Amino acid sequence: MSEHVAPTRTSAYEARLRQRYAAEKRFKLLGLSAVIFSVAVLLVLLVTMTLNGIGGFQRTELAVKVDFRQAALSLDPNIKAGPQKIRALETQGLPAVIEFYGNRSLGAEGYAELNSDAWRNAASQIIADPSLLDKEAVLWLPASDDLANAYGGDGHLDLKPLARQLADQGKLEDRLDLGFLARSDATDPQQVGIWGALKGSILTMIVTLLLAFPVGVLSALYLEEYAPKNRWTDVIEVSINNLAAVPSIIFGLLGLAVFLGLFPNMRSAPLIGGLTLALMTMPVIVIAGRNAIKAVPPSIRDGALAIGASPVQVVFHHVLPLALPGILTGTIIGMARALGETAPLLMIGMRAFVATPPDGFTDPATVLPVQIFLWSDEIDRGFVERTSAAIIVLLLFLLVMNGLAIYLRNRFEKKW
Amino acid sequence: MSGATLLLVGLGLALAGWLAARARAWSLKSASPKGQMRALPSYHGWYVALWIAIPVMLFIGVWSVVAPNLVMQSVLAHPAAAQLPEFGMQRETILAEARGVATGASQTVFNRGAADLVEPFREAIARYRLIGVAGTLAIGLLFGGLAFLRVRPDFAARTKVERIIMGMLLLASLVAILTTLGIFLSLVFETVRFFGMVSPIDFLLGLHWGPDPMANAANPDPSRYGAIPLFWGTIYIGAIIAMIVAIPLGLMSAIYLTQYADPRWRSWLKPILEILAGVPTVVYGYFAALTVAPAIRDAAMAIGIQNASSESALAAGLVMGVMIIPFVSSMADDSIAAVPQAMRDGSLAMGATTNETIRRVLVPAALPGIVAGVMLAISRAIGETMIVVMAAGAAANLTANPLETMTTVTYQIVAMLTGEGSFDHPATLSAFALGFVLFLVTLGLNFFALRVVKRFREAYE
């Protein structure tokens, strides 16, 4: 058709034009595939973690029929604390009762296939529902790690027939395990939970926020509103920008050399972890804060000055409230980064095995990303699922924080 | 928790001071003939509160460092401490156990000799806690009282308060300098100690890396501290493999999103890409070790490469490259968007296709920004730790085969400092020397990137 429309075009020109249009199409396709590839990798990552992790919220449990009327256990209603109730049941012989009925309902060696802490689990079920003690009940108790692996498809060959047999009788199945969110680290994947790590993370984040937010905001205010233009201000600015570029592990080295030097007894305490992460988060808050403060129009400052406010009043009564949503957005993003940070915390010793949730800022603790790292080193198949489940929890937290930041940005975004 | 108790005491005092001074100022105001004061009552309150809070905070800060040492000294002065072993792990364990029981953190002691120390510990802790509370109260009351006496109608409380606030602002901005200085000094200090044991030349130019934390610390073998394989591993994984992934993908994504994509799609795709940078690195590391590395090994086996390792530089580099994509793409995005529309329109008006415009006009004009973005991405990649710790391996190999295990500077820092080694051992100190090199290189890249942008950015209009 082209020879009619544009008779001046030679065939060589036509060929070149076709080639150029083809190149255009290829280029566009290349760009699209780059985007699609990146999104696809993200999807693969999320899908792999979700598929692996769903199993982590379950555990393999055995049905044990216990006739508590025969066992003659009692629960003193005067005892208030949970651990003491468990101890009371233990002294009355609950472990032996579970062993007896375990063997009866699961076969001669059945009890051996229960988790060694199964009786604790039975005890907490009794505490939750004391009326169990007056009847015959079917308790679902965690299976041993080996049996769980055999049921899950790998592990000991000699346990597989037993696992299949029990599963066929309906006595062995994977059941939802919400206790995963409430327990702490353990050596057995059937008994682990993330509450200890989560609580450590929360305590660490509180310290980080309490230190990084005020210092970050005040320093942003100073630099943006009051700092004279001189060499000192330049040095401060350069060092803040450089700190934002320093690898996180270097902050870990600082924490190790300085904070642990000052407080040698506080290895792996949330206080030291929070201090270290605060130094890392502060530059992020300063940079976000300065941008938010810069966005407040000068007319507002001039207006306030004109009716007699002092420079400090201008900033704290007018500029800061208007800049706060932007500062908060930056703070949440910085905190999200600190929440996912692992390397600096490894440096200051937060990689210890901590089986009890921390009670304060100076107790030994671990945090969620470090817990993930520690579990990822375990060889046991059961830990793979648990690790992925912990990752899901961590990603959910990050999603919520980032969602909040986006919401704040959209909700309070102002155009002057 | 004694620090927290002291803080609460201090804050309570400050609040009381605030209320008292404000009430006093109100009464002065109503008592004065014209009802006029030089400052609002709440400024008088703030004046007193700050005069209580600041000295108290300083005291608590110093006290929380000093008190544990004082407790330890008084315990060691106790006769029961005479039987303690002279030094070493044993002594530390016994003391830690006794302290644990005394503070209620643990129930019983295991080591012989610890039980005798529980009582002295408990006494000393109680004594110094009392002194701490008394000190806090005394300082708070003293400074609060002095400040309170100045509450008068003609006292310009506001200017004083504002001066204190300005001082606090200045101090806050100095934290950044202090942190930088702290990083620099702690790295330099330990590095100098390390170079006292192993010569810098052996460290920077040696080709064999294999520190032995169990070897005699006094007489290290310098030939085991050659860091070249680590530098090579870091560059190979972070600056070569990761960038082969991240630069084309990041750049093409940015071009597609700014030049071709429908705005509605763009508003969705850009945040989704940014999620890639927000995923914690430990998750990437786990993904690399669990999914990517076995897949690469199987693929290598399938095409007939024997001895493919399940920990490979390739797996770590690929995953790290994916993580870096948003860095490259957002910097490229910004600098392409900064090229004036007129240049794009001009090129299109001359009959160039969109991709010719992009390749011949937009990308060259945006090049300084893109280069700076790539440099920042590299500095981020070589400082990245968790991915290489989980996926790259521990063996220091000086090879170009991406399927072999390779180790990096960050991996070795983690490995050297999370072992059982003491702080006087060259193997442990080498981690600080490695950290120092990493610090200098990332700062250099960052500095250079900023210079490139400043120097070569075209000023349009």
Short mmCIF file of N, CA and C in Angstrom, two decimals, chain A residues 57-165:
data_model
loop_
_atom_site.label_atom_id
_atom_site.label_comp_id
_atom_site.label_asym_id
_atom_site.label_seq_id
_atom_site.Cartn_x
_atom_site.Cartn_y
_atom_site.Cartn_z
N PHE A 57 2.00 -23.54 60.28
CA PHE A 57 0.97 -23.19 61.26
C PHE A 57 0.21 -24.43 61.72
N GLN A 58 0.67 -25.61 61.20
CA GLN A 58 0.05 -26.86 61.64
C GLN A 58 1.10 -27.69 62.36
N ARG A 59 0.66 -28.64 63.11
CA ARG A 59 1.62 -29.64 63.55
C ARG A 59 0.95 -30.99 63.58
N THR A 60 1.79 -32.03 63.54
CA THR A 60 1.28 -33.39 63.50
C THR A 60 0.92 -33.81 64.91
N GLU A 61 -0.32 -34.22 65.08
CA GLU A 61 -0.77 -34.55 66.43
C GLU A 61 -1.42 -35.94 66.46
N LEU A 62 -1.30 -36.56 67.60
CA LEU A 62 -1.87 -37.88 67.82
C LEU A 62 -3.08 -37.77 68.74
N ALA A 63 -4.10 -38.61 68.46
CA ALA A 63 -5.27 -38.62 69.33
C ALA A 63 -5.04 -39.61 70.45
N VAL A 64 -5.15 -39.14 71.68
CA VAL A 64 -4.99 -40.03 72.83
C VAL A 64 -6.28 -39.98 73.63
N LYS A 65 -6.86 -41.17 73.81
CA LYS A 65 -8.11 -41.21 74.58
C LYS A 65 -7.74 -41.42 76.05
N VAL A 66 -8.11 -40.45 76.89
CA VAL A 66 -7.74 -40.52 78.30
C VAL A 66 -9.02 -40.57 79.13
N ASP A 67 -9.07 -41.54 80.05
CA ASP A 67 -10.21 -41.59 80.95
C ASP A 67 -9.80 -40.93 82.27
N PHE A 68 -10.12 -39.65 82.41
CA PHE A 68 -9.64 -38.92 83.57
C PHE A 68 -10.33 -39.36 84.85
N ARG A 69 -11.54 -40.01 84.70
CA ARG A 69 -12.23 -40.46 85.91
C ARG A 69 -11.40 -41.50 86.65
N GLN A 70 -10.66 -42.31 85.84
CA GLN A 70 -9.81 -43.33 86.43
C GLN A 70 -8.53 -42.71 87.01
N ALA A 71 -8.13 -41.60 86.44
CA ALA A 71 -6.80 -41.08 86.78
C ALA A 71 -6.77 -40.38 88.13
N ALA A 72 -7.94 -39.94 88.59
CA ALA A 72 -8.03 -39.28 89.89
C ALA A 72 -7.07 -38.09 90.02
N LEU A 73 -7.13 -37.23 89.04
CA LEU A 73 -6.37 -35.99 89.15
C LEU A 73 -7.31 -34.89 89.63
N SER A 74 -6.75 -33.89 90.26
CA SER A 74 -7.62 -32.77 90.62
C SER A 74 -6.86 -31.47 90.41
N LEU A 75 -7.61 -30.43 90.23
CA LEU A 75 -6.98 -29.14 89.97
C LEU A 75 -7.45 -28.18 91.05
N ASP A 76 -6.54 -27.74 91.89
CA ASP A 76 -6.89 -26.86 92.98
C ASP A 76 -7.26 -25.48 92.45
N PRO A 77 -8.51 -25.05 92.60
CA PRO A 77 -8.91 -23.75 92.03
C PRO A 77 -8.22 -22.57 92.71
N ASN A 78 -7.55 -22.82 93.85
CA ASN A 78 -6.90 -21.69 94.54
C ASN A 78 -5.61 -21.27 93.87
N ILE A 79 -5.03 -22.21 93.06
CA ILE A 79 -3.76 -21.86 92.41
C ILE A 79 -4.08 -20.96 91.21
N LYS A 80 -3.44 -19.81 91.19
CA LYS A 80 -3.75 -18.85 90.12
C LYS A 80 -2.80 -18.99 88.93
N ALA A 81 -1.48 -19.04 89.21
CA ALA A 81 -0.52 -18.95 88.11
C ALA A 81 -0.49 -20.24 87.29
N GLY A 82 -0.43 -20.09 85.96
CA GLY A 82 -0.42 -21.23 85.06
C GLY A 82 0.72 -22.22 85.33
N PRO A 83 1.97 -21.72 85.45
CA PRO A 83 3.09 -22.65 85.64
C PRO A 83 2.92 -23.49 86.91
N GLN A 84 2.35 -22.88 87.95
CA GLN A 84 2.18 -23.65 89.19
C GLN A 84 1.11 -24.71 89.03
N LYS A 85 0.07 -24.41 88.22
CA LYS A 85 -0.95 -25.42 87.95
C LYS A 85 -0.33 -26.61 87.23
N ILE A 86 0.54 -26.29 86.25
CA ILE A 86 1.19 -27.38 85.51
C ILE A 86 2.02 -28.22 86.47
N ARG A 87 2.72 -27.54 87.40
CA ARG A 87 3.56 -28.28 88.33
C ARG A 87 2.70 -29.14 89.26
N ALA A 88 1.55 -28.60 89.66
CA ALA A 88 0.65 -29.36 90.53
C ALA A 88 0.20 -30.63 89.83
N LEU A 89 -0.16 -30.50 88.53
CA LEU A 89 -0.60 -31.68 87.79
C LEU A 89 0.54 -32.68 87.63
N GLU A 90 1.76 -32.13 87.47
CA GLU A 90 2.91 -33.02 87.30
C GLU A 90 3.13 -33.86 88.57
N THR A 91 3.04 -33.20 89.73
CA THR A 91 3.29 -33.95 90.96
C THR A 91 2.19 -34.98 91.21
N GLN A 92 1.00 -34.75 90.66
CA GLN A 92 -0.05 -35.75 90.83
C GLN A 92 0.09 -36.91 89.85
N GLY A 93 1.10 -36.84 88.98
CA GLY A 93 1.37 -37.97 88.10
C GLY A 93 0.76 -37.88 86.72
N LEU A 94 0.51 -36.66 86.24
CA LEU A 94 -0.06 -36.53 84.89
C LEU A 94 0.82 -37.17 83.81
N PRO A 95 2.16 -37.00 83.86
CA PRO A 95 2.98 -37.64 82.82
C PRO A 95 2.76 -39.15 82.75
N ALA A 96 2.64 -39.79 83.93
CA ALA A 96 2.43 -41.24 83.94
C ALA A 96 1.08 -41.59 83.35
N VAL A 97 0.07 -40.76 83.67
CA VAL A 97 -1.27 -41.00 83.15
C VAL A 97 -1.25 -40.95 81.62
N ILE A 98 -0.59 -39.91 81.10
CA ILE A 98 -0.54 -39.77 79.65
C ILE A 98 0.22 -40.96 79.05
N GLU A 99 1.27 -41.38 79.71
CA GLU A 99 2.05 -42.50 79.18
C GLU A 99 1.17 -43.77 79.14
N PHE A 100 0.42 -44.00 80.22
CA PHE A 100 -0.43 -45.19 80.29
C PHE A 100 -1.46 -45.18 79.17
N TYR A 101 -2.20 -44.05 79.05
CA TYR A 101 -3.25 -44.01 78.03
C TYR A 101 -2.68 -43.89 76.63
N GLY A 102 -1.50 -43.29 76.53
CA GLY A 102 -0.84 -43.25 75.23
C GLY A 102 -0.57 -44.64 74.72
N ASN A 103 -0.02 -45.48 75.58
CA ASN A 103 0.25 -46.86 75.18
C ASN A 103 -1.05 -47.60 74.88
N ARG A 104 -2.10 -47.32 75.67
CA ARG A 104 -3.35 -48.04 75.46
C ARG A 104 -3.98 -47.67 74.12
N SER A 105 -4.01 -46.35 73.81
CA SER A 105 -4.75 -46.00 72.60
C SER A 105 -3.88 -46.03 71.34
N LEU A 106 -2.58 -46.02 71.46
CA LEU A 106 -1.76 -45.97 70.26
C LEU A 106 -0.97 -47.26 70.05
N GLY A 107 -1.15 -48.25 70.89
CA GLY A 107 -0.39 -49.49 70.74
C GLY A 107 0.78 -49.49 71.71
N ALA A 108 1.42 -50.64 71.82
CA ALA A 108 2.40 -50.86 72.88
C ALA A 108 3.47 -49.78 72.95
N GLU A 109 4.00 -49.37 71.80
CA GLU A 109 5.06 -48.38 71.81
C GLU A 109 4.52 -46.98 71.52
N GLY A 110 3.23 -46.83 71.62
CA GLY A 110 2.58 -45.58 71.20
C GLY A 110 3.12 -44.37 71.93
N TYR A 111 3.36 -44.52 73.24
CA TYR A 111 3.76 -43.35 74.00
C TYR A 111 5.09 -42.81 73.51
N ALA A 112 5.95 -43.71 73.07
CA ALA A 112 7.26 -43.27 72.59
C ALA A 112 7.13 -42.35 71.39
N GLU A 113 6.01 -42.49 70.68
CA GLU A 113 5.84 -41.64 69.49
C GLU A 113 5.21 -40.30 69.82
N LEU A 114 4.82 -40.12 71.07
CA LEU A 114 4.35 -38.79 71.47
C LEU A 114 5.56 -37.91 71.76
N ASN A 115 5.36 -36.63 71.60
CA ASN A 115 6.42 -35.70 71.94
C ASN A 115 6.73 -35.78 73.43
N SER A 116 8.00 -35.61 73.78
CA SER A 116 8.37 -35.79 75.18
C SER A 116 7.67 -34.76 76.08
N ASP A 117 7.23 -33.67 75.49
CA ASP A 117 6.53 -32.66 76.30
C ASP A 117 5.03 -32.75 76.13
N ALA A 118 4.55 -33.89 75.61
CA ALA A 118 3.12 -33.99 75.33
C ALA A 118 2.28 -33.77 76.57
N TRP A 119 2.79 -34.25 77.72
CA TRP A 119 1.98 -34.10 78.93
C TRP A 119 1.78 -32.63 79.30
N ARG A 120 2.77 -31.79 79.00
CA ARG A 120 2.59 -30.35 79.26
C ARG A 120 1.42 -29.81 78.45
N ASN A 121 1.38 -30.29 77.21
CA ASN A 121 0.30 -29.88 76.34
C ASN A 121 -1.04 -30.31 76.91
N ALA A 122 -1.08 -31.58 77.39
CA ALA A 122 -2.31 -32.08 78.01
C ALA A 122 -2.65 -31.22 79.22
N ALA A 123 -1.62 -30.86 80.00
CA ALA A 123 -1.86 -30.05 81.19
C ALA A 123 -2.50 -28.71 80.81
N SER A 124 -1.99 -28.06 79.76
CA SER A 124 -2.57 -26.76 79.44
C SER A 124 -3.98 -26.91 78.89
N GLN A 125 -4.25 -28.07 78.22
CA GLN A 125 -5.64 -28.28 77.80
C GLN A 125 -6.56 -28.45 79.01
N ILE A 126 -6.04 -29.13 80.04
CA ILE A 126 -6.86 -29.30 81.26
C ILE A 126 -7.08 -27.97 81.94
N ILE A 127 -6.04 -27.15 81.99
CA ILE A 127 -6.17 -25.85 82.65
C ILE A 127 -7.19 -24.99 81.91
N ALA A 128 -7.18 -25.09 80.58
CA ALA A 128 -8.12 -24.30 79.80
C ALA A 128 -9.55 -24.79 80.03
N ASP A 129 -9.70 -26.07 80.29
CA ASP A 129 -11.05 -26.63 80.43
C ASP A 129 -11.04 -27.67 81.55
N PRO A 130 -11.15 -27.25 82.83
CA PRO A 130 -11.00 -28.18 83.96
C PRO A 130 -12.06 -29.27 83.97
N SER A 131 -13.19 -29.09 83.25
CA SER A 131 -14.23 -30.11 83.28
C SER A 131 -13.76 -31.40 82.62
N LEU A 132 -12.65 -31.34 81.87
CA LEU A 132 -12.08 -32.54 81.27
C LEU A 132 -11.80 -33.61 82.32
N LEU A 133 -11.47 -33.16 83.54
CA LEU A 133 -11.03 -34.09 84.57
C LEU A 133 -12.16 -35.02 85.02
N ASP A 134 -13.38 -34.68 84.65
CA ASP A 134 -14.49 -35.48 85.13
C ASP A 134 -15.03 -36.42 84.07
N LYS A 135 -14.33 -36.54 82.93
CA LYS A 135 -14.90 -37.41 81.90
C LYS A 135 -13.80 -38.08 81.10
N GLU A 136 -14.26 -38.90 80.17
CA GLU A 136 -13.32 -39.53 79.26
C GLU A 136 -13.18 -38.61 78.05
N ALA A 137 -11.95 -38.27 77.67
CA ALA A 137 -11.80 -37.28 76.61
C ALA A 137 -10.74 -37.73 75.63
N VAL A 138 -10.87 -37.24 74.39
CA VAL A 138 -9.84 -37.48 73.39
C VAL A 138 -8.98 -36.23 73.30
N LEU A 139 -7.71 -36.36 73.67
CA LEU A 139 -6.81 -35.21 73.59
C LEU A 139 -5.95 -35.35 72.35
N TRP A 140 -5.76 -34.24 71.63
CA TRP A 140 -4.82 -34.25 70.50
C TRP A 140 -3.49 -33.73 71.02
N LEU A 141 -2.49 -34.58 71.00
CA LEU A 141 -1.19 -34.20 71.57
C LEU A 141 -0.13 -34.27 70.48
N PRO A 142 0.88 -33.40 70.57
CA PRO A 142 1.90 -33.37 69.51
C PRO A 142 2.64 -34.69 69.40
N ALA A 143 2.88 -35.11 68.16
CA ALA A 143 3.62 -36.34 67.92
C ALA A 143 5.11 -36.05 68.05
N SER A 144 5.90 -37.09 68.13
CA SER A 144 7.36 -36.88 68.17
C SER A 144 7.81 -36.37 66.81
N ASP A 145 8.95 -35.72 66.84
CA ASP A 145 9.47 -35.13 65.61
C ASP A 145 9.70 -36.20 64.54
N ASP A 146 10.20 -37.36 64.95
CA ASP A 146 10.47 -38.42 63.98
C ASP A 146 9.19 -38.91 63.32
N LEU A 147 8.15 -39.10 64.12
CA LEU A 147 6.90 -39.58 63.56
C LEU A 147 6.31 -38.51 62.63
N ALA A 148 6.43 -37.24 63.05
CA ALA A 148 5.92 -36.16 62.20
C ALA A 148 6.62 -36.18 60.85
N ASN A 149 7.92 -36.39 60.87
CA ASN A 149 8.66 -36.45 59.61
C ASN A 149 8.23 -37.65 58.79
N ALA A 150 8.04 -38.80 59.45
CA ALA A 150 7.61 -39.99 58.72
C ALA A 150 6.24 -39.76 58.09
N TYR A 151 5.35 -39.09 58.85
CA TYR A 151 4.02 -38.79 58.33
C TYR A 151 4.11 -37.80 57.18
N GLY A 152 5.02 -36.85 57.30
CA GLY A 152 5.15 -35.83 56.28
C GLY A 152 5.80 -36.35 55.00
N GLY A 153 6.30 -37.56 54.97
CA GLY A 153 6.78 -38.11 53.71
C GLY A 153 8.26 -38.44 53.69
N ASP A 154 9.05 -37.86 54.58
CA ASP A 154 10.44 -38.30 54.61
C ASP A 154 10.84 -38.64 56.03
N GLY A 155 12.09 -38.85 56.25
CA GLY A 155 12.50 -39.25 57.58
C GLY A 155 12.66 -40.76 57.67
N HIS A 156 12.59 -41.29 58.88
CA HIS A 156 12.89 -42.69 59.12
C HIS A 156 11.97 -43.61 58.35
N LEU A 157 12.54 -44.56 57.64
CA LEU A 157 11.74 -45.50 56.86
C LEU A 157 10.94 -46.42 57.78
N ASP A 158 11.57 -46.82 58.91
CA ASP A 158 10.91 -47.81 59.75
C ASP A 158 9.69 -47.26 60.47
N LEU A 159 9.55 -45.91 60.50
CA LEU A 159 8.38 -45.34 61.16
C LEU A 159 7.22 -45.15 60.19
N LYS A 160 7.51 -45.25 58.90
CA LYS A 160 6.46 -44.94 57.93
C LYS A 160 5.24 -45.86 58.05
N PRO A 161 5.46 -47.20 58.19
CA PRO A 161 4.27 -48.06 58.32
C PRO A 161 3.42 -47.66 59.51
N LEU A 162 4.09 -47.36 60.63
CA LEU A 162 3.35 -46.98 61.84
C LEU A 162 2.55 -45.71 61.58
N ALA A 163 3.22 -44.74 60.94
CA ALA A 163 2.55 -43.47 60.66
C ALA A 163 1.34 -43.71 59.78
N ARG A 164 1.50 -44.58 58.74
CA ARG A 164 0.37 -44.83 57.84
C ARG A 164 -0.76 -45.51 58.59
N GLN A 165 -0.37 -46.45 59.42
CA GLN A 165 -1.39 -47.20 60.17
C GLN A 165 -2.19 -46.26 61.09
#
